[in-house]
Amino acid sequence: MTPAQPLVELRDITKRFGDVEVLHHVSFQLFAGEVHALVGENGAGKSTLVKILAGVYAPDSGSILLDGEPVILHNPSQAQRLGFAVIHQQPSLFPDLDVAENIYMGRQPLGRFGRVDWGLMYRETNALLQRLDAHFDARTPVRSLSIADQQLIEIAKALSMETRLLVMDEPTAALSAREVEDLFAIVRQLRAQGVAILFISHRFEEIFDIADRVTVLRDGAHILTKPVGELTQAETVSAMVGREMSALFPKQEAAIGSVILEVRGLTRAGEFRDVSFQVRQGEILGFAGLVGAGRTEVARAVFGITQPEAGTILLGGQEVHFSSPTEAMRHRIAYVPEDRYQHGLVREFPIVSNVTLPIWQSLSNWLGIIDQRRERAIATDYYNRLRIRATGIGQLAQSLSGGNQQKVVIAKWLATNPRVLILDEPTRGIDIGAKAEVHRLISQLATEGMAIIMISSELPEVLAMSDRILAMHEGRVTGEFNRNEADQERVMFAAMGQVTDGH
Amino acid sequence: GGTAGGTSGGKLDIAFLPKAINNPYFDSAAGGAKKAADELKGTFKQVGPSQANAADQVPFIQTLTQQQVSAIVVSANDPNALAPALKQAQSKGIKVVSYDSDVAHDARSIFVNQASTEDIGRTEVQVLGAQLNYTGEIAILSAASTATNQNAWIDYMKQELSLPKYSNMKLVKVAYGNDDDQTSYNQTQALVQAYPNLKGIISPTTVGIAAAARYLEANGLSGKIALTGLGTPNGLRKYVKDGTIKQFELWDVGHLGYLAYYAAAALVQGKITGKEGDTFTAGTLGSYTVGKDGEVLLGKPTVFDSANIDQFNF
Amino acid sequence: MDTETTVNTHVTSKASSRGLARMVARVGQIRELGLLAVLGVVVAFVGVQEPRFLALSNIEQILQSIAIIAIVAVGETLVILSRNVDLSVGSIVGLSAFASADLLKGNPSLNLWLVFFFGCLLGAVLGAINGVLISYAGIPSIVVTLGTLNIYRGIDFAIAQGSQVNAYDVPESFLSIAANRILGIPLLIGVAAVIAIVASYLLRFSRQGRQVYAIGSNPDAAEIIGIRKARIVFSTFLLSGLLSGLAGVLWASRFALVDSHAASGLELLVIAAVVVGGVNINGGTGSILGAMLGTIILGTIQSGLEILRFSPFWLQAIYGAAILIAVTLDAVITRRVGRLLTERRLR
Amino acid sequence: MKIVRSALRRLDIWDILLVALLIAILVMGSIQTPYFLNATSFSLMFSNFSEKSIMILAMMLIIIVGEIDLSVASILGLSSAILGFLFAAGWPLWLAMLAALISGGLAGLFNGLLVTRVGLPSLVVTLGTLALFRGAAYIVLGDRGISNYPDAFTQFGYGTIPGTLIPWTFLVFAALTAIIALVLHGSWVGRQLYAIGNNREAARFAGIPVARIKLLLFVVSGLVAALAGIIFTARFSSSRADNAVGFELDVITVVLLGGVNIFGGRGTLLGVLLALCTVGALRSALGLADYPDQVQSIIVGILLIASTLGPNLVRRVQDAILRRRVAPEQTLLQRSTP
Ligand SMILES: Nc1ncnc2c1ncn2[C@@H]1O[C@H](COP(=O)(O)OP(=O)(O)OP(=O)(O)O)[C@@H](O)[C@H]1O
Ligand SMILES: Nc1ncnc2c1ncn2[C@@H]1O[C@H](COP(=O)(O)OP(=O)(O)OP(=O)(O)O)[C@@H](O)[C@H]1O
Ligand SMILES: [Mg+2]
Ligand SMILES: [Mg+2]
């Protein structure tokens, strides 16, 4: 099935950032008409490799061969001209512009006198969007689209080019199961047309579903490349982490106590309506739903970022109103946001200040001077407990890999010693090892008596971790299930909008 | 003030501090002062801020004080703001003379006045009145609304206008062009638009009158709206020749600088103290007497018109 | 001051219909309609009390008085759209005005085209200096242009040395340029209009023009997809300088009296006009048409206040209030529309 | 002591360059003119920066949280006008001063509300209030100038502490500096300011009351500007509507020169103080050597550009030699620029 000549070959690619070498002599080949999965832990160097293929970074040594000829990618447009289409981990879109322009920016079709042919651009875009089964049209401003829709635009962008190599860096992280299916249909189509596809994901179901071959990176080094048929999930995992991995979701049973947080009839126009639920001490309440179901919005309202228009929030039986996160925190509620880059981290601060960010005041004496020794002790404690991988607590947050960033964000909230912890997509974009650690942590916290709300779009995760599951669809609660009565099908059914009576 | 004995060993190290440097008006005055310095074998220098601003003048006074110049000749952007700094200079034995725009009386020994304030204010109105047959609406285009000189002149203009012979003339507005060409130009335009019956404009500032003349000329209003005020012959030559302006006034600015230098020199050399009745000779200009409040008057301003304008070049 | 770049997803559209999307797409145009409405209100308000305000000659006068600002505002719009700011335009106008008038004073027989060429070239060079420091040395534009605001004005002072150029010093033909008419339209207005139309066209129909919006909307993404950000940002500063240089020559011709203070403080007027015109100070949204309307609105308010004979001491305060009201209204309306869309989403 | 040590640790490239520059100016100045290197000269040097120096401190805080206040000079003018108006109307001086301070605080509150409640960019808001507050000063005073303040008041503005050459106004500056040093570099409040400047949303999500802090800073900026207005009035014994026009650019220039990042999140008090000394010494030295104003403004403009360019260049050279870690944007920049 694979032709002798690789379409693209990476030879001995090495990349350093300052004195840290993040890729060491990485070599592997990509063939036309194959889907090649690239896996590895957070910080393994996957995105760095992608950026090298995209012409964003230049390798420090090594070469890239296209059809056997070495090519030097000076800049992104050159990579595009060679037929390399890249979907980056962070969507690189222009919120103020419409969909068509986002797809064709810099390559707009020109009419007479070199003038941008808007009509043609809109027609082509609409054709593309139709092919992707999108529900928005070419003139929609990107600002008004959800993250999933934005990902769709990135895909449309790749499809709009003369693509020989399609590189997708975690394209499914923000997609629902159905959207992933749509995407894979397109990927298969492209494969059939002879496009080489480099696919990055932390989800094994997806990898084993779509990939032909798998390459594993660990700490910047190439570990193996094998056809998917010759690998088991366990083998892949141990290649990634360098050791055997045990159970993925080590949920411990916790003693469930009295109701801490209760929400009654919470409503915010345009976001969610009539949402009611309770969380008890030691309980993990899972929020299932498709992306865009409004779970984040509920969490934001509970945390005081936005204010509900109707309904009440009760904490330990007392009605509370939060006009800001500060007040919610005073009642020992914590919220780990889904967008850690925007909402979770102060990127130019070191890990230590990020971890202690919400508790500075309590670390200070009467003059307001922070006790730096205690601060470091606390940060170091979480650094070790969460197994954050970095050069030390002094490393700047911006230079951490995605998974480690997420751990720092979680550490920050644990440092506030919350009673109620809301986790929004806590394992999105996190590698398998880190994920297991986060799960272990969550269930340990529950045994310590914390009430936990876990929002996740990964159904297996919700099913495995939760004591109780709430399904939401388009801003409404469409089902509630106990741990023993929940199964994939029933929860999915509810999340798709079929109201079921869980009890 | 100014009686403290000092280092007046005959050394003439006199510095001029105008409202702002890079201003043609003050550069003309500096020309006259330089001439006086040559005649007296003294030194002359001119320093100052680039924006006409009292706060920016103070550091220069302090610098000059530290440099121990023998006299400071200053044109004040604000009469009171400079007083503390000037008094300090005086206490170090430095003589202070004001010219063009006065400072608080106790902060200087002598004020060399270009022309009597009352005289300027009243003659402007008289000139315009004669051109308009004493009838019609008029406006004033001034410099900044806080400009000391202009406000003093405008006061006298209003007094003059209150005389019975001006009963058919009406001052409709005082506009402020901030001594900025664009603002003055736009303000002239605004005056013309807001007051369709406007017959005359007085602009007692060199930038203002030039901008007003430019507007009237460019919009075909020459001869329809009379314009007079204070301006430099070079700045207005074109407009006098094309009839936009019939007459305007100005003192000989070079003479002003010349006289101010001589007055400062006389103070430094101990020839006068600045009290009323002191007399001194100012080179080619002849002899001058210190008047009330230490004021020395340069003389009558020159009236320029098409007949004489080509005799002047400043 | 805002450096965030990630796509902000306030408004969602899981259940959006095509009509709704269309409506969102029209928001851009609604902005300009809103500006037109504001302009209409101002004109009507003043016109009712003082019908002379509506006379053609008066309107022409107003347009003339803002034409130079409008030309500079076109350049400033390009710069602001790319999420930068040019504070040095006033100094460039001043330096170009003095230098070209002085050149003509020294060589009265010089071809006038050459004088304009000289002014534009000078402006372009000054703008290019800004552009190099911003694009290729990586210094924030507000820092660079605050610096060159001082430097260019200092050079202006240094070469002027207190002299000024008077009407008498330059040929009549130069002075009459600003007052000339072509096809019945005053030249100044014509030039400003042509520049605005050309710039609008390029912003809408050239790839580079679209890339200006892309850079302002998300500079990092622009770089990742291979837009030559440095080159385009450089070009906007070059153009801003060039237009300021041209404006300087026109300034000299219109006011006929140039000293080293000419056009000082102009940058604030220009930025105010652009911002009132709905151009987002953080880049990415806005149009030349909007900026021109903003310029016209501020000019009209100013002129209206004058013609209604307001005390000069009230002018500045009202002017400031007008700027604040305009931008507040714009923000409130934009937010309302956004909110309306979210509410439509679910029900 | 701890603060001093941590401040010293914070010394970055630009701070070191500023120190070098300052020393160079002091040496050059004393060679060029004999009047430069003495106590009187330093006393006057500060005196001339009486108002700007305190406005610089407040502006630094505002810029660190990623905002800007262009209206400070207009607030100064407005408070000076109100002080003059009320004093001329027969109010006791202390009451008039109080009213001036309050007016400054209210003006700052107005800015702050428009920024935090309406959500407008501060650059735009304060551009508008730059005109509005100055206009208000004209409404209050018109073409009048109020002078003849009591001598003691003028003495406070212009005089020095008896027996020393220390201006009274220096005490105000020193007190404010001490407070800000403690707050900004020692306390959790200061850390919050940096957090806001670096990532406003993350700060808000972490429970930092971003809007309230910003509002407070604008009020502080207004109050400090009003205090500067009182000092200005005292120093020049004069209230006029056009007092201190254009100061805002000088104030911002010094703050940026001190290495404070215009986009917020970075900058130290030490850097700003060094910049203040440098600009003060430079102006004084050039003035005493009779260099005209325009030379000073050209040099300050060049320094401003150098304040970012210098460290950028030094860092690039360092990187090339040491291959030390770089920020992601810079990697891209390095590559995309030949
Ligand atoms: N611009 C940069 N400057 C310094 N270090 C960087 C930079 N970009 C990435 N790194 C470091 O390089 C390593 C690899 O990062 P990369 O983003 O490639 O990881 P990844 O495999 O994509 O991880 P994830 O699965 O979390 O996305 C990480 O340790 C990261 O901290
Ligand atoms: N950070 C944000 N700021 C503003 N709006 C947001 C943000 N995050 C999400 N939204 C908007 O709210 C809508 C619903 O939120 P979201 O898609 O996050 O739903 P959700 O149910 O929380 O799904 P998930 O958590 O799986 O992403 C989104 O489509 C988006 O438009
Ligand atoms: Mg990655
Ligand atoms: Mg969500």
Short mmCIF file of C-alpha atoms and ligand atoms in Angstrom, two decimals, chain A residues 143-150 173-176 270-271 287-300 335 337-339 342-343 424-425 428 455-458 472-475, chain C residues 7-14 342 345, chain D residues 201 204-205, ligand 2:
data_model
loop_
_atom_site.label_atom_id
_atom_site.label_comp_id
_atom_site.label_asym_id
_atom_site.label_seq_id
_atom_site.Cartn_x
_atom_site.Cartn_y
_atom_site.Cartn_z
CA ARG A 143 -15.95 36.13 16.45
CA SER A 144 -19.43 34.70 16.73
CA LEU A 145 -18.41 31.07 16.26
CA SER A 146 -17.78 28.44 18.91
CA ILE A 147 -14.40 26.83 19.35
CA ALA A 148 -15.57 23.74 17.48
CA ASP A 149 -16.74 25.80 14.55
CA GLN A 150 -13.45 27.61 14.56
CA ALA A 173 -9.52 18.30 21.29
CA ALA A 174 -12.50 20.63 21.12
CA LEU A 175 -14.80 18.50 18.98
CA SER A 176 -17.73 16.38 19.98
CA GLY A 270 -29.03 32.97 25.57
CA GLU A 271 -26.83 30.70 27.63
CA PHE A 287 -21.39 17.32 33.44
CA ALA A 288 -21.75 15.64 30.09
CA GLY A 289 -22.79 17.32 26.89
CA LEU A 290 -21.71 18.28 23.43
CA VAL A 291 -19.42 21.20 23.01
CA GLY A 292 -21.55 24.30 23.25
CA ALA A 293 -24.13 22.78 25.55
CA GLY A 294 -23.67 25.65 27.97
CA ARG A 295 -21.90 23.83 30.78
CA THR A 296 -19.11 26.36 30.87
CA GLU A 297 -21.67 29.10 31.16
CA VAL A 298 -23.32 27.46 34.16
CA ALA A 299 -19.93 27.07 35.80
CA ARG A 300 -19.10 30.70 35.13
CA TYR A 335 -13.05 27.04 39.11
CA PRO A 337 -11.36 27.23 33.44
CA GLU A 338 -11.41 25.38 30.15
CA ASP A 339 -9.20 27.88 28.33
CA GLN A 342 -6.44 32.81 28.26
CA HIS A 343 -7.99 32.40 31.66
CA ASP A 424 -13.93 22.55 33.18
CA GLU A 425 -12.41 20.10 30.72
CA ARG A 428 -8.39 18.43 27.51
CA ILE A 455 -17.26 19.20 33.08
CA SER A 456 -15.97 17.03 30.31
CA SER A 457 -16.81 16.30 26.70
CA GLU A 458 -15.12 12.93 26.88
CA MET A 472 -26.93 19.15 29.17
CA HIS A 473 -28.13 20.08 25.74
CA GLU A 474 -28.52 23.59 24.34
CA GLY A 475 -28.58 25.23 27.72
CA VAL C 7 -10.46 34.41 19.22
CA ASN C 8 -13.06 35.67 21.58
CA THR C 9 -16.17 33.66 21.38
CA HIS C 10 -18.84 35.58 23.17
CA VAL C 11 -21.56 35.00 20.77
CA THR C 12 -22.35 31.54 19.74
CA SER C 13 -24.33 30.24 16.88
CA LYS C 14 -25.04 26.59 17.34
CA THR C 342 -26.90 35.44 21.85
CA ARG C 345 -29.38 31.62 19.73
CA GLU D 201 -8.54 37.56 32.32
CA ARG D 204 -9.96 38.04 37.10
CA PHE D 205 -10.54 34.30 37.09
N1 LIG E 2 -14.12 31.83 27.22
C1 LIG E 2 -15.26 32.14 26.66
N2 LIG E 2 -15.61 33.43 26.55
C2 LIG E 2 -16.74 33.77 25.96
N3 LIG E 2 -17.59 32.92 25.43
C3 LIG E 2 -17.31 31.61 25.51
C4 LIG E 2 -16.15 31.17 26.14
N4 LIG E 2 -16.12 29.85 26.09
C5 LIG E 2 -17.22 29.49 25.45
N5 LIG E 2 -17.94 30.54 25.10
C6 LIG E 2 -19.17 30.52 24.32
O1 LIG E 2 -20.17 29.81 24.94
C7 LIG E 2 -20.65 28.78 24.09
C8 LIG E 2 -20.97 27.56 24.85
O2 LIG E 2 -19.81 27.28 25.59
P1 LIG E 2 -18.99 25.96 25.33
O3 LIG E 2 -18.91 25.69 23.88
O4 LIG E 2 -17.74 26.07 26.07
O5 LIG E 2 -19.99 24.95 25.98
P2 LIG E 2 -19.75 23.83 27.00
O6 LIG E 2 -21.02 23.14 27.22
O7 LIG E 2 -19.05 24.34 28.16
O8 LIG E 2 -18.87 22.93 26.14
P3 LIG E 2 -17.37 22.51 26.39
O9 LIG E 2 -17.08 22.77 27.81
O10 LIG E 2 -17.42 21.11 26.02
O11 LIG E 2 -16.56 23.36 25.47
C9 LIG E 2 -19.53 28.53 23.13
O12 LIG E 2 -20.03 28.05 21.93
C10 LIG E 2 -18.90 29.87 23.01
O13 LIG E 2 -19.46 30.64 21.98
#
